[in-house]
PDB file of C-alpha atoms in Angstrom:
ATOM      1  CA  MET J   1      15.961  -3.549   8.334  1.00  0.00           C
ATOM      2  CA  SER J   2      12.427  -4.186   9.576  1.00  0.00           C
ATOM      3  CA  LYS J   3       9.656  -5.036   7.106  1.00  0.00           C
ATOM      4  CA  LEU J   4       8.083  -1.633   7.804  1.00  0.00           C
ATOM      5  CA  ASP J   5      11.367   0.196   7.095  1.00  0.00           C
ATOM      6  CA  GLN J   6      11.807  -1.858   3.927  1.00  0.00           C
ATOM      7  CA  MET J   7       8.289  -1.020   2.754  1.00  0.00           C
ATOM      8  CA  LEU J   8       8.865   2.692   3.416  1.00  0.00           C
ATOM      9  CA  SER J   9      12.335   2.798   1.860  1.00  0.00           C
ATOM     10  CA  SER J  10      11.000   3.629  -1.638  1.00  0.00           C
ATOM     11  CA  LYS J  11       8.073   5.604  -0.136  1.00  0.00           C
ATOM     12  CA  ILE J  12       5.839   3.927  -2.759  1.00  0.00           C
ATOM     13  CA  VAL J  13       3.308   1.143  -2.213  1.00  0.00           C
ATOM     14  CA  ALA J  14       1.821  -0.071  -5.497  1.00  0.00           C
ATOM     15  CA  VAL J  15      -1.836  -1.077  -5.213  1.00  0.00           C
ATOM     16  CA  ILE J  16      -2.673  -4.037  -7.473  1.00  0.00           C
ATOM     17  CA  ARG J  17      -6.432  -4.356  -7.777  1.00  0.00           C
ATOM     18  CA  LYS J  18      -8.246  -6.826 -10.046  1.00  0.00           C
ATOM     19  CA  VAL J  19      -5.393  -7.363 -12.484  1.00  0.00           C
ATOM     20  CA  GLU J  20      -5.629 -10.636 -14.426  1.00  0.00           C
ATOM     21  CA  PRO J  21      -3.746 -13.175 -12.273  1.00  0.00           C
ATOM     22  CA  GLU J  22      -1.429 -14.285 -15.098  1.00  0.00           C
ATOM     23  CA  LYS J  23      -0.246 -10.691 -15.572  1.00  0.00           C
ATOM     24  CA  VAL J  24       0.452  -9.967 -11.919  1.00  0.00           C
ATOM     25  CA  LYS J  25       3.880 -11.638 -11.802  1.00  0.00           C
ATOM     26  CA  PRO J  26       5.449  -9.783 -14.757  1.00  0.00           C
ATOM     27  CA  LEU J  27       3.792  -6.586 -13.464  1.00  0.00           C
ATOM     28  CA  VAL J  28       5.348  -6.975 -10.011  1.00  0.00           C
ATOM     29  CA  GLN J  29       8.702  -7.832 -11.555  1.00  0.00           C
ATOM     30  CA  ALA J  30       8.575  -4.527 -13.483  1.00  0.00           C
ATOM     31  CA  LEU J  31       7.542  -2.550 -10.378  1.00  0.00           C
ATOM     32  CA  VAL J  32      10.275  -4.095  -8.230  1.00  0.00           C
ATOM     33  CA  LYS J  33      12.913  -3.537 -10.944  1.00  0.00           C
ATOM     34  CA  GLY J  34      11.733   0.079 -10.996  1.00  0.00           C
ATOM     35  CA  GLY J  35      12.539   0.356  -7.279  1.00  0.00           C
ATOM     36  CA  VAL J  36       9.102  -0.027  -5.645  1.00  0.00           C
ATOM     37  CA  THR J  37       9.463  -1.752  -2.254  1.00  0.00           C
ATOM     38  CA  GLY J  38       5.795  -2.074  -1.243  1.00  0.00           C
ATOM     39  CA  ILE J  39       3.439  -4.339  -3.201  1.00  0.00           C
ATOM     40  CA  GLU J  40      -0.212  -4.561  -2.151  1.00  0.00           C
ATOM     41  CA  VAL J  41      -2.540  -7.160  -3.670  1.00  0.00           C
ATOM     42  CA  THR J  42      -6.157  -6.333  -2.847  1.00  0.00           C
ATOM     43  CA  MET J  43      -8.248  -9.119  -1.376  1.00  0.00           C
ATOM     44  CA  ASP J  44     -11.023  -8.525  -3.926  1.00  0.00           C
ATOM     45  CA  SER J  45      -8.640  -9.571  -6.743  1.00  0.00           C
ATOM     46  CA  ASP J  46      -8.881 -13.032  -8.298  1.00  0.00           C
ATOM     47  CA  ASP J  47      -6.534 -15.567  -6.664  1.00  0.00           C
ATOM     48  CA  SER J  48      -5.290 -12.899  -4.233  1.00  0.00           C
ATOM     49  CA  LEU J  49      -4.082 -15.366  -1.584  1.00  0.00           C
ATOM     50  CA  ARG J  50      -2.214 -17.560  -4.057  1.00  0.00           C
ATOM     51  CA  LEU J  51      -0.626 -14.469  -5.629  1.00  0.00           C
ATOM     52  CA  ILE J  52       0.534 -13.135  -2.249  1.00  0.00           C
ATOM     53  CA  GLU J  53       2.109 -16.497  -1.462  1.00  0.00           C
ATOM     54  CA  GLU J  54       3.872 -16.753  -4.837  1.00  0.00           C
ATOM     55  CA  LEU J  55       4.997 -13.113  -4.946  1.00  0.00           C
ATOM     56  CA  LYS J  56       6.420 -13.441  -1.448  1.00  0.00           C
ATOM     57  CA  ALA J  57       8.440 -16.487  -2.515  1.00  0.00           C
ATOM     58  CA  GLU J  58       9.700 -14.680  -5.604  1.00  0.00           C
ATOM     59  CA  HIS J  59      10.287 -11.110  -4.386  1.00  0.00           C
ATOM     60  CA  GLY J  60      10.366 -11.387  -0.588  1.00  0.00           C
ATOM     61  CA  ASP J  61      13.966 -10.168  -0.427  1.00  0.00           C
ATOM     62  CA  GLN J  62      13.512  -7.065  -2.582  1.00  0.00           C
ATOM     63  CA  ALA J  63       9.991  -5.960  -1.637  1.00  0.00           C
ATOM     64  CA  VAL J  64       7.391  -6.256   1.082  1.00  0.00           C
ATOM     65  CA  ILE J  65       4.304  -8.090  -0.144  1.00  0.00           C
ATOM     66  CA  GLY J  66       0.968  -7.593   1.576  1.00  0.00           C
ATOM     67  CA  ALA J  67      -2.805  -7.603   1.330  1.00  0.00           C
ATOM     68  CA  GLY J  68      -5.104  -4.650   0.783  1.00  0.00           C
ATOM     69  CA  THR J  69      -8.856  -4.020   1.015  1.00  0.00           C
ATOM     70  CA  VAL J  70      -8.919  -6.213   4.133  1.00  0.00           C
ATOM     71  CA  MET J  71     -12.351  -5.669   5.636  1.00  0.00           C
ATOM     72  CA  ASN J  72     -12.337  -7.896   8.735  1.00  0.00           C
ATOM     73  CA  LYS J  73     -10.357 -10.189  11.016  1.00  0.00           C
ATOM     74  CA  ASN J  74     -11.148 -13.290   8.948  1.00  0.00           C
ATOM     75  CA  GLU J  75      -9.709 -11.777   5.770  1.00  0.00           C
ATOM     76  CA  ALA J  76      -6.646 -10.649   7.736  1.00  0.00           C
ATOM     77  CA  LYS J  77      -6.231 -14.190   9.071  1.00  0.00           C
ATOM     78  CA  ASN J  78      -6.349 -15.695   5.561  1.00  0.00           C
ATOM     79  CA  ALA J  79      -3.919 -13.114   4.180  1.00  0.00           C
ATOM     80  CA  ILE J  80      -1.447 -13.642   7.022  1.00  0.00           C
ATOM     81  CA  ALA J  81      -1.678 -17.409   6.532  1.00  0.00           C
ATOM     82  CA  ALA J  82      -0.741 -16.820   2.873  1.00  0.00           C
ATOM     83  CA  GLY J  83       2.355 -14.921   4.055  1.00  0.00           C
ATOM     84  CA  ALA J  84       1.249 -11.275   3.837  1.00  0.00           C
ATOM     85  CA  ASP J  85       3.863  -8.939   5.343  1.00  0.00           C
ATOM     86  CA  PHE J  86       1.278  -6.229   5.942  1.00  0.00           C
ATOM     87  CA  ILE J  87      -2.467  -5.708   6.131  1.00  0.00           C
ATOM     88  CA  PHE J  88      -4.006  -2.571   4.626  1.00  0.00           C
ATOM     89  CA  ALA J  89      -7.654  -1.762   5.238  1.00  0.00           C
ATOM     90  CA  PRO J  90      -9.824   0.967   3.707  1.00  0.00           C
ATOM     91  CA  ILE J  91     -11.633   1.222   7.053  1.00  0.00           C
ATOM     92  CA  LEU J  92     -10.942   1.383  10.789  1.00  0.00           C
ATOM     93  CA  ASP J  93     -11.817  -1.881  12.552  1.00  0.00           C
ATOM     94  CA  GLN J  94     -10.517  -2.556  16.050  1.00  0.00           C
ATOM     95  CA  GLU J  95     -10.719  -6.351  15.879  1.00  0.00           C
ATOM     96  CA  THR J  96      -8.744  -6.465  12.608  1.00  0.00           C
ATOM     97  CA  ILE J  97      -6.046  -4.143  13.968  1.00  0.00           C
ATOM     98  CA  GLN J  98      -5.613  -6.040  17.212  1.00  0.00           C
ATOM     99  CA  PHE J  99      -5.615  -9.492  15.610  1.00  0.00           C
ATOM    100  CA  THR J 100      -3.043  -8.422  12.986  1.00  0.00           C
ATOM    101  CA  LYS J 101      -0.718  -6.927  15.600  1.00  0.00           C
ATOM    102  CA  GLU J 102      -1.035 -10.086  17.751  1.00  0.00           C
ATOM    103  CA  GLN J 103       0.332 -11.987  14.735  1.00  0.00           C
ATOM    104  CA  GLY J 104       3.296  -9.607  14.561  1.00  0.00           C
ATOM    105  CA  VAL J 105       2.221  -8.258  11.162  1.00  0.00           C
ATOM    106  CA  ILE J 106       2.254  -4.611   9.980  1.00  0.00           C
ATOM    107  CA  MET J 107      -1.247  -3.105  10.218  1.00  0.00           C
ATOM    108  CA  ILE J 108      -2.261   0.047   8.354  1.00  0.00           C
ATOM    109  CA  PRO J 109      -5.987   0.889   8.573  1.00  0.00           C
ATOM    110  CA  GLY J 110      -7.844   3.456   6.513  1.00  0.00           C
ATOM    111  CA  VAL J 111      -8.790   6.757   8.193  1.00  0.00           C
ATOM    112  CA  PHE J 112     -10.444   9.988   7.129  1.00  0.00           C
ATOM    113  CA  THR J 113     -10.624  12.224  10.211  1.00  0.00           C
ATOM    114  CA  PRO J 114      -8.292  13.334  13.032  1.00  0.00           C
ATOM    115  CA  THR J 115     -10.408  11.298  15.472  1.00  0.00           C
ATOM    116  CA  GLU J 116      -9.936   8.160  13.375  1.00  0.00           C
ATOM    117  CA  ILE J 117      -6.192   8.794  13.074  1.00  0.00           C
ATOM    118  CA  HIS J 118      -5.975   9.037  16.867  1.00  0.00           C
ATOM    119  CA  GLN J 119      -8.194   5.978  17.374  1.00  0.00           C
ATOM    120  CA  ALA J 120      -6.114   3.851  14.986  1.00  0.00           C
ATOM    121  CA  ASP J 121      -2.988   4.791  16.924  1.00  0.00           C
ATOM    122  CA  LEU J 122      -4.629   3.929  20.255  1.00  0.00           C
ATOM    123  CA  TRP J 123      -5.625   0.518  18.917  1.00  0.00           C
ATOM    124  CA  GLY J 124      -2.040  -0.238  17.892  1.00  0.00           C
ATOM    125  CA  ALA J 125      -1.850   0.519  14.149  1.00  0.00           C
ATOM    126  CA  ASP J 126       1.689   0.958  12.807  1.00  0.00           C
ATOM    127  CA  MET J 127       0.622   3.966  10.751  1.00  0.00           C
ATOM    128  CA  VAL J 128      -2.531   5.127   8.998  1.00  0.00           C
ATOM    129  CA  LYS J 129      -3.709   5.219   5.410  1.00  0.00           C
ATOM    130  CA  VAL J 130      -5.517   8.493   4.711  1.00  0.00           C
ATOM    131  CA  PHE J 131      -8.172   7.358   2.242  1.00  0.00           C
ATOM    132  CA  PRO J 132      -9.422   8.601  -0.156  1.00  0.00           C
ATOM    133  CA  ALA J 133      -6.589  11.139  -0.164  1.00  0.00           C
ATOM    134  CA  SER J 134      -7.825  12.881  -3.320  1.00  0.00           C
ATOM    135  CA  VAL J 135     -10.823  14.217  -1.377  1.00  0.00           C
ATOM    136  CA  VAL J 136      -8.832  15.888   1.425  1.00  0.00           C
ATOM    137  CA  GLY J 137      -5.596  16.715  -0.429  1.00  0.00           C
ATOM    138  CA  PRO J 138      -2.085  17.464   0.890  1.00  0.00           C
ATOM    139  CA  GLN J 139      -3.320  20.325   3.089  1.00  0.00           C
ATOM    140  CA  PHE J 140      -5.181  17.848   5.294  1.00  0.00           C
ATOM    141  CA  ILE J 141      -1.966  15.886   5.923  1.00  0.00           C
ATOM    142  CA  LYS J 142      -0.096  19.081   6.754  1.00  0.00           C
ATOM    143  CA  ASP J 143      -2.781  20.382   9.131  1.00  0.00           C
ATOM    144  CA  ALA J 144      -3.493  17.024  10.813  1.00  0.00           C
ATOM    145  CA  ARG J 145       0.213  16.581  11.467  1.00  0.00           C
ATOM    146  CA  GLY J 146       0.084  19.671  13.705  1.00  0.00           C
ATOM    147  CA  PRO J 147      -1.505  17.905  16.680  1.00  0.00           C
ATOM    148  CA  LEU J 148      -0.953  14.343  15.369  1.00  0.00           C
ATOM    149  CA  GLY J 149       2.604  14.534  14.060  1.00  0.00           C
ATOM    150  CA  HIS J 150       3.648  11.456  16.063  1.00  0.00           C
ATOM    151  CA  ILE J 151       1.425   9.274  13.840  1.00  0.00           C
ATOM    152  CA  SER J 152       2.781   8.348  10.398  1.00  0.00           C
ATOM    153  CA  MET J 153       0.360   8.989   7.536  1.00  0.00           C
ATOM    154  CA  MET J 154       0.229   7.433   4.089  1.00  0.00           C
ATOM    155  CA  PRO J 155      -2.197   9.065   1.638  1.00  0.00           C
ATOM    156  CA  THR J 156      -3.809   6.639  -0.807  1.00  0.00           C
ATOM    157  CA  GLY J 157      -6.438   7.137  -3.490  1.00  0.00           C
ATOM    158  CA  GLY J 158      -5.992   9.611  -6.316  1.00  0.00           C
ATOM    159  CA  VAL J 159      -2.231   9.985  -5.852  1.00  0.00           C
ATOM    160  CA  ASN J 160      -0.389  10.614  -9.149  1.00  0.00           C
ATOM    161  CA  LEU J 161       2.807  12.178 -10.490  1.00  0.00           C
ATOM    162  CA  GLY J 162       1.112  15.587 -10.492  1.00  0.00           C
ATOM    163  CA  ASN J 163       0.370  15.709  -6.746  1.00  0.00           C
ATOM    164  CA  ILE J 164       2.737  13.174  -5.162  1.00  0.00           C
ATOM    165  CA  GLU J 165       5.404  15.743  -4.302  1.00  0.00           C
ATOM    166  CA  SER J 166       2.831  17.936  -2.540  1.00  0.00           C
ATOM    167  CA  PHE J 167       1.747  15.005  -0.366  1.00  0.00           C
ATOM    168  CA  MET J 168       5.358  14.218   0.578  1.00  0.00           C
ATOM    169  CA  LYS J 169       6.129  17.878   1.363  1.00  0.00           C
ATOM    170  CA  ALA J 170       3.003  17.974   3.549  1.00  0.00           C
ATOM    171  CA  GLY J 171       4.571  15.264   5.722  1.00  0.00           C
ATOM    172  CA  ALA J 172       3.424  11.903   4.321  1.00  0.00           C
ATOM    173  CA  VAL J 173       5.907   9.083   5.054  1.00  0.00           C
ATOM    174  CA  ALA J 174       4.870   7.197   1.904  1.00  0.00           C
ATOM    175  CA  VAL J 175       2.022   7.030  -0.605  1.00  0.00           C
ATOM    176  CA  GLY J 176      -0.191   4.259  -1.888  1.00  0.00           C
ATOM    177  CA  VAL J 177      -0.547   4.463  -5.667  1.00  0.00           C
ATOM    178  CA  GLY J 178      -3.127   2.589  -7.713  1.00  0.00           C
ATOM    179  CA  GLY J 179      -4.207   3.142 -11.305  1.00  0.00           C
ATOM    180  CA  SER J 180      -1.802   5.958 -12.176  1.00  0.00           C
ATOM    181  CA  LEU J 181       1.141   3.577 -11.585  1.00  0.00           C
ATOM    182  CA  VAL J 182      -0.487   0.160 -11.983  1.00  0.00           C
ATOM    183  CA  ASN J 183      -1.586   1.304 -15.410  1.00  0.00           C
ATOM    184  CA  LYS J 184      -4.272  -0.961 -16.880  1.00  0.00           C
ATOM    185  CA  SER J 185      -3.523   0.181 -20.437  1.00  0.00           C
ATOM    186  CA  LEU J 186       0.189  -0.701 -20.168  1.00  0.00           C
ATOM    187  CA  ILE J 187      -0.694  -3.982 -18.449  1.00  0.00           C
ATOM    188  CA  GLY J 188      -3.113  -4.784 -21.287  1.00  0.00           C
ATOM    189  CA  GLN J 189      -0.311  -4.194 -23.794  1.00  0.00           C
ATOM    190  CA  GLU J 190       2.069  -6.219 -21.561  1.00  0.00           C
ATOM    191  CA  ASN J 191       4.441  -3.265 -21.836  1.00  0.00           C
ATOM    192  CA  TRP J 192       6.535  -4.228 -18.808  1.00  0.00           C
ATOM    193  CA  ARG J 193       9.468  -2.019 -19.803  1.00  0.00           C
ATOM    194  CA  GLU J 194       7.278   1.099 -19.775  1.00  0.00           C
ATOM    195  CA  LEU J 195       5.820   0.058 -16.415  1.00  0.00           C
ATOM    196  CA  GLU J 196       9.325  -0.306 -15.002  1.00  0.00           C
ATOM    197  CA  LYS J 197      10.133   3.211 -16.280  1.00  0.00           C
ATOM    198  CA  LEU J 198       6.942   4.548 -14.700  1.00  0.00           C
ATOM    199  CA  ALA J 199       7.829   2.884 -11.383  1.00  0.00           C
ATOM    200  CA  LYS J 200      11.266   4.544 -11.497  1.00  0.00           C
ATOM    201  CA  GLU J 201       9.622   7.923 -12.127  1.00  0.00           C
ATOM    202  CA  TYR J 202       7.434   7.497  -9.042  1.00  0.00           C
ATOM    203  CA  VAL J 203      10.322   6.377  -6.843  1.00  0.00           C
ATOM    204  CA  GLU J 204      12.490   9.281  -8.014  1.00  0.00           C
ATOM    205  CA  SER J 205       9.644  11.797  -7.546  1.00  0.00           C
ATOM    206  CA  VAL J 206       9.479  11.166  -3.786  1.00  0.00           C
ATOM    207  CA  GLN J 207      13.192  11.251  -2.979  1.00  0.00           C
ATOM    208  CA  LEU J 208      12.942  14.870  -1.848  1.00  0.00           C
TER     209      LEU J 208
END
């Protein structure tokens, strides 16, 4: 199975942003035990590169570990050097896409319009991250897939248990989920069992 297929197998990518570094490992363990196969550590998190490296060593067989909020080629280079399996960006940047693909790494840039979706595909992106998805909603995915159905779309931003099924039915191949899954309150309580249960709920909710 390719890294991309592995990442998409649970249809859930958990977005870990600015979580205290010492809590990231038990958090990821809970998410992976819950069946999540995509783990994104954002580059604006403390110790992001070290965490990517260590998580990859620990969970590389069960999940795909990558970097998010990658804004430019230099950040992509550092993340790939740390072992990132994928690069997620909130924006569309040609240099970052092309450099990442030259390294043989999965590249998923952020897009917001049909033109950007098409442009990302032309530049070699593996798929696109529709961000922020909460602004456009599932209908955008459904309508954009009319003329652009050959390009895989992953809505991210504002996805939760209440709307996740609608996004999947609209044709999303996976979703990126932040705060509603990577729950800061549960992390603060170190309630890893509840986080594992929540991860399972998300994974089960998308197996349509």
